[in-house]
mmCIF file of C-alpha atoms in Angstrom:
data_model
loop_
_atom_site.group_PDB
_atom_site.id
_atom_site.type_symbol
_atom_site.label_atom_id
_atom_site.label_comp_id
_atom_site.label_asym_id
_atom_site.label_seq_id
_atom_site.Cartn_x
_atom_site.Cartn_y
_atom_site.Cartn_z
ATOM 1 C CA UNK J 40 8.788 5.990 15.146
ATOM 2 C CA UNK J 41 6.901 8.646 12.865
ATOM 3 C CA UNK J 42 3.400 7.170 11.928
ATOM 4 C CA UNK J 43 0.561 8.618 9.191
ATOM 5 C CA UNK J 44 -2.529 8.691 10.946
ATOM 6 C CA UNK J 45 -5.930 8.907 9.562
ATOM 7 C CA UNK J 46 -9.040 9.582 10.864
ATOM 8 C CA UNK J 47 -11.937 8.413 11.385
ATOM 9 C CA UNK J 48 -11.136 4.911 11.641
ATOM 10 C CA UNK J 49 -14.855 3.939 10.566
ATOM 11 C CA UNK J 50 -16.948 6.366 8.409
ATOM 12 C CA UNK J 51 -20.868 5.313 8.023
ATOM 13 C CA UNK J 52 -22.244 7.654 5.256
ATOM 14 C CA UNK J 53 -25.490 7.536 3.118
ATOM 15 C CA UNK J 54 -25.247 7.466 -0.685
ATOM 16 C CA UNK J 55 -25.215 11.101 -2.123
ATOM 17 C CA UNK J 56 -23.040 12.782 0.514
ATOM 18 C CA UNK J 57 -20.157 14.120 0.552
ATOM 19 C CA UNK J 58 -17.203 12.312 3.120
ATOM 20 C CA UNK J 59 -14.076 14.017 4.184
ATOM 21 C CA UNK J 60 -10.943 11.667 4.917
ATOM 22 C CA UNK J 61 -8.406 12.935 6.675
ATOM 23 C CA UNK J 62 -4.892 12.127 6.805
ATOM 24 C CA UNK J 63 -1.666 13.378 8.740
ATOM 25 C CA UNK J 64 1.257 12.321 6.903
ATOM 26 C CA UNK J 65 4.885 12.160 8.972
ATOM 27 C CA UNK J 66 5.674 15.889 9.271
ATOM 28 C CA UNK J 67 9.003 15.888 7.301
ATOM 29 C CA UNK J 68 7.147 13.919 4.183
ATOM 30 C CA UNK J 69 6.833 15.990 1.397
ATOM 31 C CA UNK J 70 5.069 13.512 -1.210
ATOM 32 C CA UNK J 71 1.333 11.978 -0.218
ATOM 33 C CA UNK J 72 -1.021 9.227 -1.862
ATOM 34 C CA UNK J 73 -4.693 8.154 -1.378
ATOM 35 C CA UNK J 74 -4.866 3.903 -2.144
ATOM 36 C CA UNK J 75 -8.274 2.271 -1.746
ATOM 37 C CA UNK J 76 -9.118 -1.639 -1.099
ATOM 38 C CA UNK J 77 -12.610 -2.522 -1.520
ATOM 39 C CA UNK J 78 -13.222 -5.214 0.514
ATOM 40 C CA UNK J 79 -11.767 -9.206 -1.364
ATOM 41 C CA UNK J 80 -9.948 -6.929 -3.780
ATOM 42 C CA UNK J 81 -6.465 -5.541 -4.446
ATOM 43 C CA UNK J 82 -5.161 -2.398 -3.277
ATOM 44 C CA UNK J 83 -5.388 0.007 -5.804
ATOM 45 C CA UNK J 84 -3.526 3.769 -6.409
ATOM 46 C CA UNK J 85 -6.136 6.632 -6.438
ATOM 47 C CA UNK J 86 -3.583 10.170 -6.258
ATOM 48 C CA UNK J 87 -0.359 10.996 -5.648
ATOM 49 C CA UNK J 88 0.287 15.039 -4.247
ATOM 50 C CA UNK J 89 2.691 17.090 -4.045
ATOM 51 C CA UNK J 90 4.067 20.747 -3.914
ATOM 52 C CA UNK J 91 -0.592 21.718 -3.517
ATOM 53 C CA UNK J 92 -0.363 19.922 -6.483
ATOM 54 C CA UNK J 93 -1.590 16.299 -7.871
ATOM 55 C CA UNK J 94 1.729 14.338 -9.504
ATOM 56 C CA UNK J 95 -0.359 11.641 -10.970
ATOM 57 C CA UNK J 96 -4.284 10.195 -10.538
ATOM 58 C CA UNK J 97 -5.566 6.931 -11.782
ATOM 59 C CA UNK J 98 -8.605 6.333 -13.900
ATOM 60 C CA UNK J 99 -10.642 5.721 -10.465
ATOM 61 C CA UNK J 100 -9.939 9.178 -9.153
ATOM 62 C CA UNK J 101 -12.602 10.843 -11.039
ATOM 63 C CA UNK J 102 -14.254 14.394 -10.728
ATOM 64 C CA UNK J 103 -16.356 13.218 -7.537
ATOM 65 C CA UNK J 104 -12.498 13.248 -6.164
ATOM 66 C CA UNK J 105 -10.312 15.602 -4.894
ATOM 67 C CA UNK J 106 -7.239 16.035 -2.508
ATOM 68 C CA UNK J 107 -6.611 19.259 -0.568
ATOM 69 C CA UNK J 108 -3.590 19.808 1.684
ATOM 70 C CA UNK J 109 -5.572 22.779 3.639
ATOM 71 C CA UNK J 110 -2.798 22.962 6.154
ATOM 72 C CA UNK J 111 0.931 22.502 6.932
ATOM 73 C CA UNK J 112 -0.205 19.047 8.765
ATOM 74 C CA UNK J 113 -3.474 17.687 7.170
ATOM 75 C CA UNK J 114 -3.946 15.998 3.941
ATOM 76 C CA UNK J 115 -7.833 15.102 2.455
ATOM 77 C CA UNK J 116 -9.539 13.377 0.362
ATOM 78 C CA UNK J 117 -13.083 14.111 -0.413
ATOM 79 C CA UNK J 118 -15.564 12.015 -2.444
ATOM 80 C CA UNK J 119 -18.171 14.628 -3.506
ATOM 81 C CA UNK J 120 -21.514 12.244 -3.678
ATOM 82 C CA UNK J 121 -20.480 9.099 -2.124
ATOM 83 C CA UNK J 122 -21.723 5.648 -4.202
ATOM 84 C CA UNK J 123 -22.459 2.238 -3.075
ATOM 85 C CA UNK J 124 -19.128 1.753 -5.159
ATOM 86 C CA UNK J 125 -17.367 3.559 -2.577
ATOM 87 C CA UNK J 126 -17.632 1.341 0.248
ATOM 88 C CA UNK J 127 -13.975 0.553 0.687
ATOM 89 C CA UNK J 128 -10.911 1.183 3.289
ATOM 90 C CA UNK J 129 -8.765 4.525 2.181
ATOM 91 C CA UNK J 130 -5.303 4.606 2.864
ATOM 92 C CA UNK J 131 -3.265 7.501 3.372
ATOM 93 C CA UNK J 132 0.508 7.365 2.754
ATOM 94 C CA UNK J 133 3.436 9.331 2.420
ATOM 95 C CA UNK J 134 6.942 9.680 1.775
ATOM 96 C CA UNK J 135 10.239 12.234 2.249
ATOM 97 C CA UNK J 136 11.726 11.877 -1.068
ATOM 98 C CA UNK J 137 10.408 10.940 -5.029
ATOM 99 C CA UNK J 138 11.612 8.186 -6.472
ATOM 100 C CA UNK J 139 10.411 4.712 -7.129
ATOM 101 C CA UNK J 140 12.420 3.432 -4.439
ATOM 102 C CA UNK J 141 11.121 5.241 -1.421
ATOM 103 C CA UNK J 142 9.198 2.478 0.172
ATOM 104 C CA UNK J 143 5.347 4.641 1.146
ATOM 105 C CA UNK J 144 4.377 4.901 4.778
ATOM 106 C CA UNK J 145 0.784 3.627 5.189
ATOM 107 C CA UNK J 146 -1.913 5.007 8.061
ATOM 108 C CA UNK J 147 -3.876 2.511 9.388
ATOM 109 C CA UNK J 148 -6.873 3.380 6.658
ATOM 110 C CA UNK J 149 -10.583 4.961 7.402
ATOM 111 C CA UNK J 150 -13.297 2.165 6.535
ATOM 112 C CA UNK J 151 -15.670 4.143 4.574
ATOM 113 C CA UNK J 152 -19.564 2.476 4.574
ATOM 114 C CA UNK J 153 -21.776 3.791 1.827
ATOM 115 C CA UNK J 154 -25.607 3.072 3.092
ATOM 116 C CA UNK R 102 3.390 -0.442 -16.769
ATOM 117 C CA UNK R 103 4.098 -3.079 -13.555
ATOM 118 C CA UNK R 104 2.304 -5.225 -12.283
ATOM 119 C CA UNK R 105 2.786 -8.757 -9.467
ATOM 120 C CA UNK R 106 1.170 -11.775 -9.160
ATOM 121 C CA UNK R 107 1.213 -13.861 -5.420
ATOM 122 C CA UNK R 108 0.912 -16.873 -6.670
ATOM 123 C CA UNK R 109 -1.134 -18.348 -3.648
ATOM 124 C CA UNK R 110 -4.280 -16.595 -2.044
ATOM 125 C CA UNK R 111 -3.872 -18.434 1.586
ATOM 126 C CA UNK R 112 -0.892 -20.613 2.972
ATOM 127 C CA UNK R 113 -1.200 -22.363 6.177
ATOM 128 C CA UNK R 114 1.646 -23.414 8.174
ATOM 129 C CA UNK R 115 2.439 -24.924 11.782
ATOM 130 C CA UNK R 116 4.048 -22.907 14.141
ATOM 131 C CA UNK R 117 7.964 -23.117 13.948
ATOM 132 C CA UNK R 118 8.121 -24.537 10.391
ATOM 133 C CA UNK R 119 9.421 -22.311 7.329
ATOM 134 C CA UNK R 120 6.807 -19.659 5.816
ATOM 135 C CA UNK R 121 7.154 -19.198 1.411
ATOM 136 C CA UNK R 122 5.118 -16.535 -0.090
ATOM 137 C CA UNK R 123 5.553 -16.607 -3.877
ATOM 138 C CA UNK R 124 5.627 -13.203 -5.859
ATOM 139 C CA UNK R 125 6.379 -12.617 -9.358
ATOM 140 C CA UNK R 126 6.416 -9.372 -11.126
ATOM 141 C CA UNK R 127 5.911 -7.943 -14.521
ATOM 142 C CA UNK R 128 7.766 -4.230 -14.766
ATOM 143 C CA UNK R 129 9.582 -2.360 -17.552
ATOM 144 C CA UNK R 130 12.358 -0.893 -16.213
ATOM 145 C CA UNK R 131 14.661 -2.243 -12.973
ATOM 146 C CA UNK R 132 11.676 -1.901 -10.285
ATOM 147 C CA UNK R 133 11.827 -1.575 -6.633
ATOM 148 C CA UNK R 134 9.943 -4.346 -4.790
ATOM 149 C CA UNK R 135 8.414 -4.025 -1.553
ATOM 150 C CA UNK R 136 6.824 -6.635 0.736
ATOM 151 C CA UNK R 137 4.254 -5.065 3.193
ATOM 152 C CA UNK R 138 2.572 -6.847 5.962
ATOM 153 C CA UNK R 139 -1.401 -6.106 7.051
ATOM 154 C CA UNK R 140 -2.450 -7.241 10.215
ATOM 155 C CA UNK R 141 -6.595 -7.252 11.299
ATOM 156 C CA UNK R 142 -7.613 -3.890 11.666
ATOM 157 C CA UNK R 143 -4.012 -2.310 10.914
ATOM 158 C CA UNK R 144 -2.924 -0.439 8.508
ATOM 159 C CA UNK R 145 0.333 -1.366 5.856
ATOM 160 C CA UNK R 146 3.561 -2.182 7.638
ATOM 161 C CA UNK R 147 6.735 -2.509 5.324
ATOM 162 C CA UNK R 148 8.630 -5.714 5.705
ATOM 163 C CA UNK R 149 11.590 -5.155 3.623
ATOM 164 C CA UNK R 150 12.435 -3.467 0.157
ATOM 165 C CA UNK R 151 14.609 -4.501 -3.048
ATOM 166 C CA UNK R 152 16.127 -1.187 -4.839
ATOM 167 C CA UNK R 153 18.670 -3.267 -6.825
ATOM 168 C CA UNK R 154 21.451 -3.402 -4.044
ATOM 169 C CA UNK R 155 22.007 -6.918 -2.604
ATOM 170 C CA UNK R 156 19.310 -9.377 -4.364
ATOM 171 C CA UNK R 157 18.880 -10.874 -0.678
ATOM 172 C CA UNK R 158 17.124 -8.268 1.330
ATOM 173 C CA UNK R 159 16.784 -8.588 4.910
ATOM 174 C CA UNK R 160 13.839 -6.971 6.682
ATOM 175 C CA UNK R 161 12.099 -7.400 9.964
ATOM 176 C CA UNK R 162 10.740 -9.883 12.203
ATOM 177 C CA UNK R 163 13.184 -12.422 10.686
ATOM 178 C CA UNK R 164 11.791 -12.218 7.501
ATOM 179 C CA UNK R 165 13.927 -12.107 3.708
ATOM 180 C CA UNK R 166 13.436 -12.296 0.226
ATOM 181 C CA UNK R 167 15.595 -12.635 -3.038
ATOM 182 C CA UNK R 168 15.589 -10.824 -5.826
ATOM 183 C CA UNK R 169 15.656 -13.070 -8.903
ATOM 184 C CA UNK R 170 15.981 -11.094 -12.100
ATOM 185 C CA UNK R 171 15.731 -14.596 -14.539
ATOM 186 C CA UNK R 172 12.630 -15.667 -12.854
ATOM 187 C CA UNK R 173 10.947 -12.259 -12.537
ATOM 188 C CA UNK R 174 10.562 -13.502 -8.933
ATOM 189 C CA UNK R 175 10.637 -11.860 -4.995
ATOM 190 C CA UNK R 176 9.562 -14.244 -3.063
ATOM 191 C CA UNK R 177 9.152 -14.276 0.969
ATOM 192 C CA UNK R 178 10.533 -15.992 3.074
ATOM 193 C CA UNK R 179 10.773 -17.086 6.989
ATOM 194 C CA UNK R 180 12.750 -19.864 8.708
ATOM 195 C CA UNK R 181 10.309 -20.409 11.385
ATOM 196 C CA UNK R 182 6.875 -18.973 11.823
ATOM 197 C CA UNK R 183 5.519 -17.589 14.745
ATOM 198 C CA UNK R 184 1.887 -17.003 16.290
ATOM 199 C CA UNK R 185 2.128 -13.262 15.177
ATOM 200 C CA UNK R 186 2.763 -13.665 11.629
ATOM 201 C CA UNK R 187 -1.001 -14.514 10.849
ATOM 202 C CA UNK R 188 -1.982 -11.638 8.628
ATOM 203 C CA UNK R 189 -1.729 -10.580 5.279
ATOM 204 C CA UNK R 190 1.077 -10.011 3.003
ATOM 205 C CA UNK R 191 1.415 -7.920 -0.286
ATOM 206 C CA UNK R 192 4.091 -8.074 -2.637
ATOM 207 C CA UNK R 193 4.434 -4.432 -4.466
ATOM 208 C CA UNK R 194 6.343 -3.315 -7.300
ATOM 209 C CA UNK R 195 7.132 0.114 -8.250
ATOM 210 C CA UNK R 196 8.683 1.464 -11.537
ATOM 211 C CA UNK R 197 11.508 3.600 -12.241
ATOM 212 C CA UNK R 198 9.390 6.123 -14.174
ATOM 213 C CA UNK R 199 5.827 5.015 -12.155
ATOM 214 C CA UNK R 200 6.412 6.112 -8.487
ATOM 215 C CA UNK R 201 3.064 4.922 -7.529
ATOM 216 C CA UNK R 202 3.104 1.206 -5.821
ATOM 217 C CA UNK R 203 1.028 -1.792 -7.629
ATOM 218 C CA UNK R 204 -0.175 -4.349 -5.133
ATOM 219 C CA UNK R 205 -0.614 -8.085 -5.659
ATOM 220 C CA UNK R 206 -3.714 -9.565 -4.657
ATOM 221 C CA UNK R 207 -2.274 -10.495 -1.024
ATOM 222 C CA UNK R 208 -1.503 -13.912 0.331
ATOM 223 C CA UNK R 209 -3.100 -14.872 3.742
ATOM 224 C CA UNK R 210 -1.372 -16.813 6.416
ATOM 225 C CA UNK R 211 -2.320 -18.397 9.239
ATOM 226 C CA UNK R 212 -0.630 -20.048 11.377
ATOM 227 C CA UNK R 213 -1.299 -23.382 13.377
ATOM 228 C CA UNK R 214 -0.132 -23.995 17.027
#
């Protein structure tokens, strides 16, 4: 079965840099979302993409964010100057069709460590 | 705007004995509902998904839930548990005009021998 992979798996990165996430989503998906959990929290929406464009962002996804589709395979998220705040697991999903009842296909998630 | 609340954190149960995770759900319009499993280390696996079809959905691994549009509930359940079932589950909700998915805080299981 198709799978959305992400990579890395583990990110260690000191506060002030900038961190690349990278997701491939299943190759026929057209629409793709970045979710965070930091860790004893809930899983929370950060940006939804589609057609090089972002459909919707949440009040987390501020200017320190942005998504990039660079390629006809990759999708990325970058945090510009990382925060302690950061520290969280980033999940990449994606889906074929719109709609609110396309069920999202989740990666396994990048653990992202902000020293 | 939607929203869900699992109504218990951890549940415990002995191997071979029924599994209930409790999920209610606050949404606007008729919302899709979505239980996804997490094991260690894994990333989100979907269970099963209500799109207003049959209220009883059935998904994988032996696992169902019904729909219940009076009690604003979706809860999950399993006849018998097995070994691989410890991880986590999230109940999700998505609205008709809100494609984005809204978690619930997760309810852990474990599972006893």
């Amino acid at each position: 079965e198709p799978e959305v992979t992400q990579t890395p798996s583990h990110q260690v990165t000191q506060m002030g840099q900038e961190v690349i996430l990278r997701c491939v989503p299943i190759s026929n998906h057209l629409y793709f979302y970045w979710y965070r959990q930091i860790l004893g929290q809930k899983v929370e929406f950060l940006v939804s993409f589609y057609n090089n464009e972002i459909s919707e962002k949440s009040e987390i996804f501020d200017d320190q964010f942005s998504v990039e589709r660079p390629d006809g395979s990759n999708f990325t998220l970058k945090i510009r100057s990382t925060k302690l705040e950061d520290s969280a697991m980033y999940f990449c999903a994606s889906t074929r069709d719109q709609g609110w009842n396309q069920p999202q296909h989740f990666g396994d998630g990048t653990r992202l460590s902000i020293l | 705007a939607q929203s869900v609340t699992q109504l218990d954190s951890h549940v415990s149960v002995s191997e071979g004995t029924p599994v209930l995770l409790r999920c209610n759900y606050s949404s606007s319009y008729s919302p899709s509902l979505f239980w996804y499993v997490q094991h260690p280390n894994k990333g989100l696996q979907l269970l099963l998904k209500y799109t207003s079809a049959a209220t009883l959905v059935k998904g994988i691994n032996g696992f169902e839930a019904e729909f219940k549009k009076s009690e604003t509930s979706f809860h999950l359940t399993k006849p018998s548990a097995h070994m691989s079932d410890a991880a986590e589950y999230f109940c999700v909700v998505s609205d008709r005009d809100d494609y984005k998915l809204s978690f619930g805080a997760g309810t852990t299981v474990t599972v006893r021998a």
